[in-house]
Amino acid sequence: MIRTIATTPFDGQKPGTSGLRKKVTVFSQPHYAENFIQSVFDALEGFPGQTLVIGGDGRYYNSEVIQTAIRMAAANGFGRVMVGRGGLLSTPAASHLIRKYRAFGGIILSASHNPGGPDGDFGIKYNAANGGPAPEKLTDAIFARTRSITQYNIIDTPDIDLSRTGETKAGSMTVEVIDPVADYAGLMQSLFDFDAIRDLIRAGFTMKFDAMGAITGPYARRILEEMLGFPVGTVMNGTPLPDFGGHHPDPNLVHAKELVDIVMPPGGPDFGAASDGDGDRNLIIGRGMYVTPSDSLAILAANATLCPGYANGLAGIARSMPTSAAADRVAEKLNIACFETPTGWKFFGNLLDAGKATICGEESFGTGSSHVREKDGLWAVLMWLNILARRRQGVAQIVTAHWREYGRNYYSRHDYEEVDAGAAGELMDALRGSLPALIGRHGITAADDFAYDDPVDGSRSTGQGIRLMFEDGARIVYRLSGTGTSGATLRVYIERYEPDASRHAVDTQEALAPLIALSRSLAQIEQYTGRAAPTVIT
Ligand code: G16
């Protein structure tokens, strides 16, 4: 029944910022997914008889690879897999299941916010027993295995019916098909004041949630509409579709335009939110007010004790290096630690496991806490709702009051997408080479290539982004994306602190204009990439 299939390595199966992401056309080559899954298993030890959680965001090719992953888990000796009905699980829900049921780990099929469909992207990532993305040590071992693999194990069995909850067998392994939403919804109920949110709704509060045709539809419908009582229709684009209904499920102002156009104008709902392909990202907007992810992290941290799950306060706050320093000011005031990590949620895992940080966030629309080991889109939305319900103020009021108290970190990210990978590498090399000479010019007081020493396990990660620090606290950061699937994406992060409340109402791009111009000229972006302007500004 177990078949051992001979195979040869594929080039380029190196996990990026979050797992292996490639075009569907690459993933659907014979043996491609199998090689990677076997390499994951080969890099692990001690799992025979243990439980593996499997689920995906429902994108094109999800249903094929789910079956493959189940067959291979059985052939490699897992005792049980827990799989979401329909093969569906959001990334944070998978993280929660791994933790709650003490699974050995989990396989999540997703390319997150990248587009789906036959010409879109697919991805596979492995999460460890703490529910978090595999640490670098493990992803390095997986990659090494992909380069030497000669065979994989798989059982011969018809497709497992994933349409109904209940138990069945694949070979000698038990397959438990579960409701993908129930455990997660229970966790949210334990963290937030649902009664206060219900009162807010009864008082006439309105919202729109855009699931962007992706995984959060069923979660948002259950929690927002069925449990909290928002009217049916509050959740838009709520059915997960293989091509996300043509949406690019990246919850930012560009791709969530449909939502932005509904919420921003006068007369729109009080609150708007969106999540991405696999449910770990969030976009927060109020009428006339876009909340940057960096500000959102700071505001959630500052108001956390209004939520039952965080009533005892926070142990610390962690943010990725390119995320603005708004959260640092909150940590300072609360007299708690603030950690600066490289980009990638995996770097928060040790801090959360060690109890050093409670809330974490990234500029890339990710916020989360110690409740799971992934960022969590709906968690952020519910935390905002809890805070709105307790403060009884609008989003814009809360944000401007926060700026008055802490000062405002004007912040923007400029992406130059799908540029030539060679040119992008040369740009970064040249910039790195020019660093020592830049210090002392243009008000730059320090410049480096960010390196991180993990305070828990002592591991060191280098080459995590070039930072230019200015005398007035402003920063420009350059790094190449680790999640793209074609060419390279150059990300430029620009930040300036403004303590004076009378200057808080300036348009962000205008407030940052001199720094933006400098970011382009210093790195010679147009000369290297041929691009005079970014493709996406958030
Ligand atoms: C992934 C990681 C995040 C990271 C983001 C941006 O997000 O999980 O921690 O911040 O990529 O990566 P990059 O700037 O390298 O493209 P997701 O939502 O794609 O899983």
Short mmCIF file of C-alpha atoms in Angstrom, two decimals, residues 5 81 107 189 249 407 494:
data_model
loop_
_atom_site.label_atom_id
_atom_site.label_comp_id
_atom_site.label_asym_id
_atom_site.label_seq_id
_atom_site.Cartn_x
_atom_site.Cartn_y
_atom_site.Cartn_z
CA ILE A 5 8.61 6.81 -5.71
CA VAL A 81 -4.25 14.22 10.56
CA ILE A 107 1.15 21.90 6.86
CA GLN A 189 -14.78 34.62 22.43
CA PRO A 249 -6.38 39.21 -1.70
CA GLY A 407 3.28 62.08 18.60
CA ILE A 494 10.11 55.76 4.95
#
